[in-house]
Short mmCIF file of C-alpha atoms in Angstrom, two decimals:
data_model
loop_
_atom_site.label_atom_id
_atom_site.label_comp_id
_atom_site.label_asym_id
_atom_site.label_seq_id
_atom_site.Cartn_x
_atom_site.Cartn_y
_atom_site.Cartn_z
CA MET A 624 -138.47 68.02 36.63
CA THR A 625 -135.20 66.92 38.28
CA GLY A 626 -133.62 64.06 36.36
CA THR A 627 -135.03 65.03 32.96
CA LEU A 628 -131.92 67.12 32.24
CA THR A 629 -128.24 66.62 32.96
CA ALA A 630 -127.72 66.67 36.73
CA PRO A 631 -127.98 70.38 37.45
CA ASP A 632 -124.87 70.52 39.65
CA THR A 633 -122.73 69.12 36.83
CA ALA A 634 -124.27 71.41 34.23
CA LEU A 635 -123.90 74.46 36.47
CA ALA A 636 -120.27 73.64 37.27
CA ASP A 637 -119.54 73.35 33.54
CA LEU A 638 -121.23 76.66 32.76
CA ARG A 639 -119.49 78.40 35.65
CA GLY A 640 -116.15 77.20 34.34
CA ARG A 641 -116.99 78.76 30.98
CA ILE A 642 -118.08 82.01 32.63
CA ASP A 643 -114.83 82.14 34.63
CA THR A 644 -112.87 81.74 31.38
CA LEU A 645 -114.85 84.56 29.76
CA ASP A 646 -114.19 86.76 32.82
CA ALA A 647 -110.46 86.15 32.46
CA ILE A 648 -110.68 87.16 28.78
CA LEU A 649 -112.58 90.32 29.78
CA VAL A 650 -109.98 91.26 32.43
CA HIS A 651 -107.00 90.72 30.15
CA THR A 652 -108.67 92.52 27.23
CA LEU A 653 -109.50 95.47 29.47
CA ALA A 654 -105.91 95.57 30.80
CA GLU A 655 -104.60 95.58 27.22
CA ARG A 656 -107.10 98.29 26.24
CA PHE A 657 -105.79 100.54 29.05
CA ARG A 658 -102.21 99.88 27.93
CA GLN A 659 -103.12 101.07 24.42
CA THR A 660 -105.09 104.10 25.62
CA ASP A 661 -102.16 105.04 27.87
CA ARG A 662 -100.00 105.09 24.75
CA VAL A 663 -102.58 107.36 23.08
CA GLY A 664 -102.48 109.65 26.13
CA ARG A 665 -98.68 109.85 26.09
CA ILE A 666 -98.58 110.67 22.36
CA LYS A 667 -101.22 113.37 22.83
CA ALA A 668 -99.30 114.85 25.77
CA ALA A 669 -95.98 114.75 23.87
CA HIS A 670 -97.50 116.58 20.88
CA ALA A 671 -99.67 118.95 22.93
CA LEU A 672 -102.80 117.49 21.33
CA PRO A 673 -106.14 117.85 23.17
CA ALA A 674 -106.63 115.13 25.80
CA LEU A 675 -110.25 114.62 24.71
CA ASP A 676 -111.71 114.05 21.26
CA ARG A 677 -115.49 114.16 21.24
CA ASP A 678 -115.80 113.08 17.58
CA ARG A 679 -113.70 109.97 18.22
CA GLU A 680 -115.65 109.21 21.37
CA GLU A 681 -119.03 109.50 19.62
CA ALA A 682 -117.84 107.34 16.71
CA GLN A 683 -116.61 104.72 19.20
CA MET A 684 -119.92 104.65 21.04
CA ALA A 685 -121.94 104.38 17.80
CA ARG A 686 -119.71 101.54 16.57
CA LEU A 687 -119.96 99.78 19.91
CA GLU A 688 -123.76 99.93 19.91
CA ARG A 689 -123.83 98.49 16.38
CA LEU A 690 -121.43 95.68 17.35
CA ALA A 691 -123.48 94.97 20.47
CA ALA A 692 -126.71 94.71 18.50
CA GLU A 693 -125.03 92.34 16.03
CA ALA A 694 -123.65 90.20 18.87
CA GLY A 695 -126.99 90.01 20.70
CA LEU A 696 -125.84 92.21 23.62
CA ASP A 697 -128.11 94.97 24.91
CA PRO A 698 -126.62 98.13 23.32
CA ALA A 699 -127.61 100.22 26.36
CA LEU A 700 -125.63 97.92 28.65
CA ALA A 701 -122.67 97.99 26.25
CA ARG A 702 -122.81 101.80 26.31
CA GLU A 703 -122.98 101.83 30.11
CA ILE A 704 -119.93 99.55 30.43
CA LEU A 705 -117.90 101.43 27.81
CA GLY A 706 -118.91 104.65 29.53
CA LEU A 707 -117.17 103.51 32.72
CA ILE A 708 -114.06 102.57 30.74
CA VAL A 709 -113.95 105.78 28.70
CA ASP A 710 -114.45 107.94 31.78
CA ARG A 711 -111.38 106.30 33.32
CA VAL A 712 -109.41 106.78 30.09
CA LYS A 713 -110.35 110.46 30.01
CA ASP A 714 -109.18 110.93 33.62
CA ASN A 715 -105.88 109.25 32.74
CA HIS A 716 -105.42 111.40 29.61
CA ARG A 717 -106.14 114.59 31.53
CA LYS A 718 -103.50 113.62 34.09
CA LEU A 719 -100.95 112.86 31.36
CA SER A 720 -101.61 116.19 29.65
CA GLY A 721 -101.42 118.18 32.87
CA ASP A 722 -104.92 119.63 32.40
CA GLN A 723 -105.53 119.03 36.10
CA MET B 823 -91.28 118.03 20.26
CA THR B 824 -93.22 117.31 17.03
CA GLY B 825 -91.14 115.26 14.62
CA THR B 826 -89.02 113.49 17.24
CA LEU B 827 -91.50 110.60 17.34
CA THR B 828 -93.47 108.79 14.67
CA ALA B 829 -95.92 111.24 13.10
CA PRO B 830 -98.60 111.41 15.82
CA ASP B 831 -101.53 111.03 13.41
CA THR B 832 -100.14 107.74 12.11
CA ALA B 833 -99.36 106.45 15.57
CA LEU B 834 -102.78 107.46 16.90
CA ALA B 835 -104.58 105.84 13.96
CA ASP B 836 -102.68 102.60 14.61
CA LEU B 837 -103.48 102.62 18.32
CA ARG B 838 -107.14 103.44 17.68
CA GLY B 839 -107.36 100.48 15.33
CA ARG B 840 -106.02 98.26 18.12
CA ILE B 841 -108.48 99.74 20.62
CA ASP B 842 -111.37 99.14 18.21
CA THR B 843 -110.30 95.49 17.91
CA LEU B 844 -110.17 95.15 21.70
CA ASP B 845 -113.65 96.72 21.95
CA ALA B 846 -114.99 94.12 19.49
CA ILE B 847 -113.45 91.36 21.64
CA LEU B 848 -115.06 92.89 24.73
CA VAL B 849 -118.51 93.07 23.09
CA HIS B 850 -118.41 89.52 21.76
CA THR B 851 -117.05 88.13 25.06
CA LEU B 852 -119.80 89.93 26.98
CA ALA B 853 -122.45 88.61 24.59
CA GLU B 854 -121.13 85.07 25.07
CA ARG B 855 -121.04 85.55 28.85
CA PHE B 856 -124.73 86.51 28.85
CA ARG B 857 -125.54 83.46 26.72
CA GLN B 858 -123.85 81.23 29.32
CA THR B 859 -125.44 82.97 32.30
CA ASP B 860 -128.85 82.64 30.59
CA ARG B 861 -128.24 78.89 30.46
CA VAL B 862 -127.41 78.99 34.18
CA GLY B 863 -130.66 80.87 34.82
CA ARG B 864 -132.74 78.38 32.84
CA ILE B 865 -131.22 75.39 34.67
CA LYS B 866 -131.83 77.06 38.03
CA ALA B 867 -135.45 77.81 37.07
CA ALA B 868 -136.04 74.27 35.75
CA HIS B 869 -134.75 72.74 39.00
CA ALA B 870 -136.31 75.33 41.31
CA LEU B 871 -132.84 76.37 42.52
CA PRO B 872 -132.39 79.84 44.06
CA ALA B 873 -131.87 82.52 41.40
CA LEU B 874 -129.05 84.10 43.42
CA ASP B 875 -125.97 82.53 45.00
CA ARG B 876 -124.08 84.94 47.22
CA ASP B 877 -121.16 82.55 47.84
CA ARG B 878 -120.61 82.10 44.09
CA GLU B 879 -120.87 85.84 43.55
CA GLU B 880 -118.33 86.64 46.26
CA ALA B 881 -115.92 84.00 44.97
CA GLN B 882 -116.26 85.46 41.44
CA MET B 883 -115.55 88.98 42.66
CA ALA B 884 -112.49 87.88 44.68
CA ARG B 885 -111.13 85.91 41.70
CA LEU B 886 -111.74 88.85 39.38
CA GLU B 887 -109.87 91.28 41.64
CA ARG B 888 -106.93 88.87 41.80
CA LEU B 889 -106.91 88.45 38.00
CA ALA B 890 -107.16 92.22 37.55
CA ALA B 891 -104.20 92.85 39.86
CA GLU B 892 -102.15 90.25 37.97
CA ALA B 893 -103.09 91.80 34.62
CA GLY B 894 -102.27 95.36 35.72
CA LEU B 895 -105.91 96.50 35.74
CA ASP B 896 -107.25 98.56 38.65
CA PRO B 897 -109.15 95.94 40.73
CA ALA B 898 -111.70 98.56 41.85
CA LEU B 899 -112.54 99.34 38.20
CA ALA B 900 -112.77 95.61 37.41
CA ARG B 901 -115.18 95.21 40.33
CA GLU B 902 -117.25 98.18 39.16
CA ILE B 903 -117.55 96.78 35.63
CA LEU B 904 -118.32 93.24 36.78
CA GLY B 905 -120.85 94.71 39.19
CA LEU B 906 -122.83 96.18 36.26
CA ILE B 907 -122.71 92.81 34.48
CA VAL B 908 -123.67 90.74 37.53
CA ASP B 909 -126.55 93.09 38.37
CA ARG B 910 -127.95 92.50 34.89
CA VAL B 911 -127.46 88.73 35.24
CA LYS B 912 -129.30 88.75 38.57
CA ASP B 913 -132.23 90.65 37.03
CA ASN B 914 -132.36 88.10 34.21
CA HIS B 915 -132.23 85.15 36.62
CA ARG B 916 -134.99 86.59 38.78
CA LYS B 917 -137.17 86.97 35.68
CA LEU B 918 -136.46 83.39 34.60
CA SER B 919 -137.29 82.04 38.06
CA GLY B 920 -140.50 84.06 38.33
CA ASP B 921 -139.35 85.75 41.56
CA GLN B 922 -140.72 89.02 40.19
#
């Protein structure tokens, strides 16, 4: 089958370049997301609001699964990844509020 | 302390809108990343190339940790999140190559 497509090394190098770009977008978007959630945590701490908000969290997860399905991403994987992120946010908010 | 800052509800609603936008970027970037890695998997399968490439994977992880540190994101969290993604990609590539 070799030769019937673009030389695989060239095609793979091109795709890997695209994947590296997408990874940079992911890293910078995640960093920005933590900057914004840190602001949320500081406002909650300043106003003695609860560090956690289960209704907001459930609405976020439901929205994320819908967006994932629309984008062609496995919603269960999207939930798993956001779960890691939200767990870290919750730890940060608890620290800011002095709950632990 | 209430009243010394912007009304917290307004500020929180603004920040949550920003976070929702960032989540949409994350979902669409992830979906696009899986589309590109599926193309990688199909090229590898068509040319009977190995489904896995440990050198590429290690280089990706090292680059990601460097990008994360530059962006102010915990590199260990970045590695954990990319680990979930790469594990899924490896499963997909093995299926495409008929290794399982």
